[in-house]
Each structure stands twice: as C-alpha cells, then as structure tokens.
Amino acid sequence: MSKICFKRTDGFIPGTLNTGNLTHLDHLSLQKLGLHPQVLPRTMCSVIVQRKGKTLRGIGIMNDAGGVEFCESGNLEDPVSLSKNGILFIPLKSRCVARICNMFVDFLDYLSFKTFQEHSVMTFPSDCDYIIINHPSNFLFAMVKSDVYDNINLFMPNNIYGRTITLSIMSRNPLHTTDCSLHYQGFEHFRDFVHSLMSRKGQRWI
C-alpha cells in the first residue's frame, strides 16, 4: 500500500493514510449496497487510516484536489473527505466538455447511478460529464463549473441539504436544470432507491 501523510480530515485526527487495491471484503461491502463491480472506477481504492493506535478500514476514491473520499467499513452511508476537500469530475471525453452534466452529492450516489443504468428499464441521460460535490464547501465551485452545460441533471438527496443545492442551481440556471430527485421520492438518497430496486429484483453480483 502507498502511504500519504495528510494535514486535515473531517472527523479524524491527522495521521497516516494508506491506499491500495480493493479487497474481496471491500467488494462484498459494495455489493451489499447493490453496486455492480463493473461500474467501479479504477481510482476506487481500499483505505486504511491510522490514528492514536486505532486502525480504520474502508473504501475510497481520489478527488480532484488529491484527497480521498472515504467510507468506513460498516458505515457505507456517510462518505467524508480525507486530506483535501475537492470535487470529483468525470468527463465523458477527455479535453472535451459534453452538453449534459449529471451532478451528485457523493460518490456512492454516482456508483448507484451507474449500476442503475446497467440494470433498469428506466433510464437517465448517461452520455454526459459527471460532477460529484463530495463536501458542502465544494458546492459553489461545482455550481459555477456546471454553468457551461446545456442540461444539468441534479440527483440530490431528498433532505434540506439536497433541496438547498437543487434550488440554488435551478435559480441560477432555470432553463437548463432538471430536478431528478422527483423520481426517487420516498428515499433520502438515490443509492437508497437503487438498493431497494436491486433487492426487489434479487440481484446478486457475487
């Protein structure tokens, strides 16, 4: 595993951040959420954080600022940013901006979207760029970055935080923004909706 010293974490005392390839247990944890292994990007990694003699294990993905978006094993519901806050931008094509952008609050909802596209008769636009906000402090930067798109599809949580983001972007670009959370009302996160759908269909990726 590679070692990265980091200055700051959300909820963790600074220490040593170790990253490596996803383990079998990591894959099992993701599969319990209904996530298909084929949708996992290459930047997904196994993460070990050491602090005051305690070892925290989980999964993560590198953000654009060089930090890691981390979920502790057993709590794959609340990603936090380690080392540096940053959005995660995933372009459809390198060095070329697509006409459409799908925006998510964290990488678990993005992975759920990719799984959903593989296994659902209902589809959303997928020939697009992806912006993942990750941390609330990245919101303004993500909003400005989305200005260049003809269509912005928002997959925000059905809570106060998600609604605030949706209303802010829709007021800035009212003719170009779609609130996709209407399709999963009754679920707080898009990933909850996908997990429920996959569970009803009895999908297993093991």
Short mmCIF file of C-alpha atoms in Angstrom, two decimals, residues 24-176:
data_model
loop_
_atom_site.label_atom_id
_atom_site.label_comp_id
_atom_site.label_asym_id
_atom_site.label_seq_id
_atom_site.Cartn_x
_atom_site.Cartn_y
_atom_site.Cartn_z
CA HIS A 24 -12.54 -9.09 -1.51
CA LEU A 25 -14.21 -7.72 1.65
CA ASP A 26 -14.44 -4.27 0.04
CA HIS A 27 -16.24 -5.79 -2.94
CA LEU A 28 -18.64 -7.64 -0.63
CA SER A 29 -19.44 -4.40 1.23
CA LEU A 30 -20.20 -2.61 -2.03
CA GLN A 31 -22.28 -5.50 -3.31
CA LYS A 32 -24.46 -5.32 -0.19
CA LEU A 33 -25.44 -1.84 -1.37
CA GLY A 34 -26.45 -3.30 -4.74
CA LEU A 35 -23.43 -1.86 -6.56
CA HIS A 36 -22.24 -3.80 -9.58
CA PRO A 37 -18.45 -4.42 -9.60
CA GLN A 38 -18.22 -3.46 -13.28
CA VAL A 39 -19.20 0.14 -12.53
CA LEU A 40 -16.34 0.75 -10.09
CA PRO A 41 -13.80 3.23 -11.48
CA ARG A 42 -10.11 2.42 -11.41
CA THR A 43 -9.50 5.16 -8.86
CA MET A 44 -11.55 3.27 -6.25
CA CYS A 45 -9.25 2.00 -3.53
CA SER A 46 -9.05 0.22 -0.23
CA VAL A 47 -8.20 2.68 2.55
CA ILE A 48 -6.60 2.24 5.97
CA VAL A 49 -6.39 5.27 8.29
CA GLN A 50 -4.27 5.00 11.43
CA ARG A 51 -4.75 7.33 14.37
CA LYS A 52 -3.74 7.05 18.05
CA GLY A 53 -3.22 3.33 17.75
CA LYS A 54 -6.63 2.77 16.18
CA THR A 55 -7.00 1.50 12.63
CA LEU A 56 -9.99 2.48 10.48
CA ARG A 57 -10.60 0.48 7.30
CA GLY A 58 -12.87 1.25 4.40
CA ILE A 59 -13.10 2.24 0.75
CA GLY A 60 -12.37 5.46 -1.03
CA ILE A 61 -11.88 7.31 -4.28
CA MET A 62 -9.43 10.07 -5.15
CA ASN A 63 -10.92 13.54 -5.61
CA ASP A 64 -9.61 16.23 -7.96
CA ALA A 65 -7.72 18.02 -5.17
CA GLY A 66 -5.63 14.96 -4.33
CA GLY A 67 -7.63 13.96 -1.25
CA VAL A 68 -9.65 10.82 -0.71
CA GLU A 69 -13.41 10.43 -0.30
CA PHE A 70 -13.65 7.76 2.40
CA CYS A 71 -16.32 5.43 3.79
CA GLU A 72 -15.51 3.33 6.84
CA SER A 73 -16.38 -0.35 6.58
CA GLY A 74 -19.72 -0.94 8.26
CA ASN A 75 -20.81 2.64 7.56
CA LEU A 76 -21.01 2.94 3.78
CA GLU A 77 -23.59 5.69 4.06
CA ASP A 78 -21.63 8.78 5.06
CA PRO A 79 -18.51 9.49 2.97
CA VAL A 80 -16.04 12.01 4.41
CA SER A 81 -13.15 13.87 2.78
CA LEU A 82 -9.64 12.96 3.91
CA SER A 83 -6.63 15.22 3.46
CA LYS A 84 -8.16 17.72 1.00
CA ASN A 85 -11.69 18.64 0.02
CA GLY A 86 -12.36 18.55 -3.70
CA ILE A 87 -14.99 17.74 -6.25
CA LEU A 88 -14.71 14.67 -8.47
CA PHE A 89 -15.11 15.49 -12.15
CA ILE A 90 -15.57 12.56 -14.53
CA PRO A 91 -15.71 13.70 -18.17
CA LEU A 92 -17.40 11.79 -20.96
CA LYS A 93 -14.38 12.53 -23.13
CA SER A 94 -11.01 13.94 -22.17
CA ARG A 95 -10.33 17.55 -23.19
CA CYS A 96 -13.92 17.96 -24.35
CA VAL A 97 -16.96 19.26 -22.44
CA ALA A 98 -20.20 17.35 -23.02
CA ARG A 99 -23.56 19.07 -23.49
CA ILE A 100 -25.08 17.34 -20.45
CA CYS A 101 -23.93 17.11 -16.84
CA ASN A 102 -25.20 14.78 -14.11
CA MET A 103 -24.46 16.06 -10.61
CA PHE A 104 -24.33 14.00 -7.40
CA VAL A 105 -23.69 14.84 -3.78
CA ASP A 106 -21.23 11.98 -3.19
CA PHE A 107 -19.54 9.08 -4.97
CA LEU A 108 -21.92 6.42 -3.59
CA ASP A 109 -24.83 8.02 -5.42
CA TYR A 110 -22.70 8.18 -8.57
CA LEU A 111 -21.86 4.47 -8.34
CA SER A 112 -25.52 3.70 -7.72
CA PHE A 113 -26.42 5.66 -10.83
CA LYS A 114 -24.00 3.63 -12.95
CA THR A 115 -25.46 0.39 -11.55
CA PHE A 116 -28.99 1.67 -12.18
CA GLN A 117 -28.17 2.42 -15.81
CA GLU A 118 -26.94 -1.14 -16.29
CA HIS A 119 -29.98 -2.88 -14.84
CA SER A 120 -33.12 -0.75 -15.14
CA VAL A 121 -35.69 -0.21 -17.86
CA MET A 122 -35.98 3.43 -16.75
CA THR A 123 -33.01 5.41 -17.97
CA PHE A 124 -31.49 8.82 -17.38
CA PRO A 125 -29.05 10.60 -19.70
CA SER A 126 -25.66 8.90 -19.44
CA ASP A 127 -23.72 10.37 -22.40
CA CYS A 128 -22.57 13.18 -20.18
CA ASP A 129 -20.00 14.55 -17.80
CA TYR A 130 -20.32 13.87 -14.07
CA ILE A 131 -19.72 16.27 -11.20
CA ILE A 132 -19.62 14.89 -7.65
CA ILE A 133 -19.70 17.60 -4.98
CA ASN A 134 -18.39 15.45 -2.07
CA HIS A 135 -18.17 18.17 0.59
CA PRO A 136 -20.51 21.15 1.24
CA SER A 137 -17.59 23.56 0.87
CA ASN A 138 -17.25 22.48 -2.77
CA PHE A 139 -20.80 23.43 -3.71
CA LEU A 140 -20.16 26.92 -5.09
CA PHE A 141 -17.26 25.69 -7.20
CA ALA A 142 -19.38 22.83 -8.55
CA MET A 143 -22.26 25.18 -9.31
CA VAL A 144 -20.04 27.55 -11.30
CA LYS A 145 -18.45 24.60 -13.12
CA SER A 146 -21.91 23.46 -14.22
CA ASP A 147 -22.66 26.78 -15.97
CA VAL A 148 -21.19 25.60 -19.27
CA TYR A 149 -23.74 22.80 -19.79
CA ASP A 150 -26.90 22.91 -21.86
CA ASN A 151 -28.58 20.50 -19.45
CA ILE A 152 -27.84 19.85 -15.77
CA ASN A 153 -29.46 16.82 -14.12
CA LEU A 154 -29.42 17.02 -10.32
CA PHE A 155 -29.53 13.79 -8.28
CA MET A 156 -29.55 15.44 -4.87
CA PRO A 157 -30.73 13.92 -1.57
CA ASN A 158 -34.33 14.40 -0.51
CA ASN A 159 -33.38 16.40 2.57
CA ILE A 160 -32.72 20.04 3.45
CA TYR A 161 -29.12 19.94 2.20
CA GLY A 162 -30.07 18.43 -1.14
CA ARG A 163 -33.04 20.73 -1.59
CA THR A 164 -30.87 23.79 -0.90
CA ILE A 165 -28.41 22.73 -3.61
CA THR A 166 -31.21 21.99 -6.07
CA LEU A 167 -32.99 25.31 -5.55
CA SER A 168 -29.72 27.26 -5.77
CA ILE A 169 -28.69 25.73 -9.10
CA MET A 170 -32.23 25.87 -10.53
CA SER A 171 -32.48 29.58 -9.67
CA ARG A 172 -29.11 30.19 -11.36
CA ASN A 173 -29.91 28.14 -14.49
CA PRO A 174 -33.71 27.68 -14.52
CA LEU A 175 -33.96 26.74 -18.21
CA HIS A 176 -31.17 24.18 -18.14
#
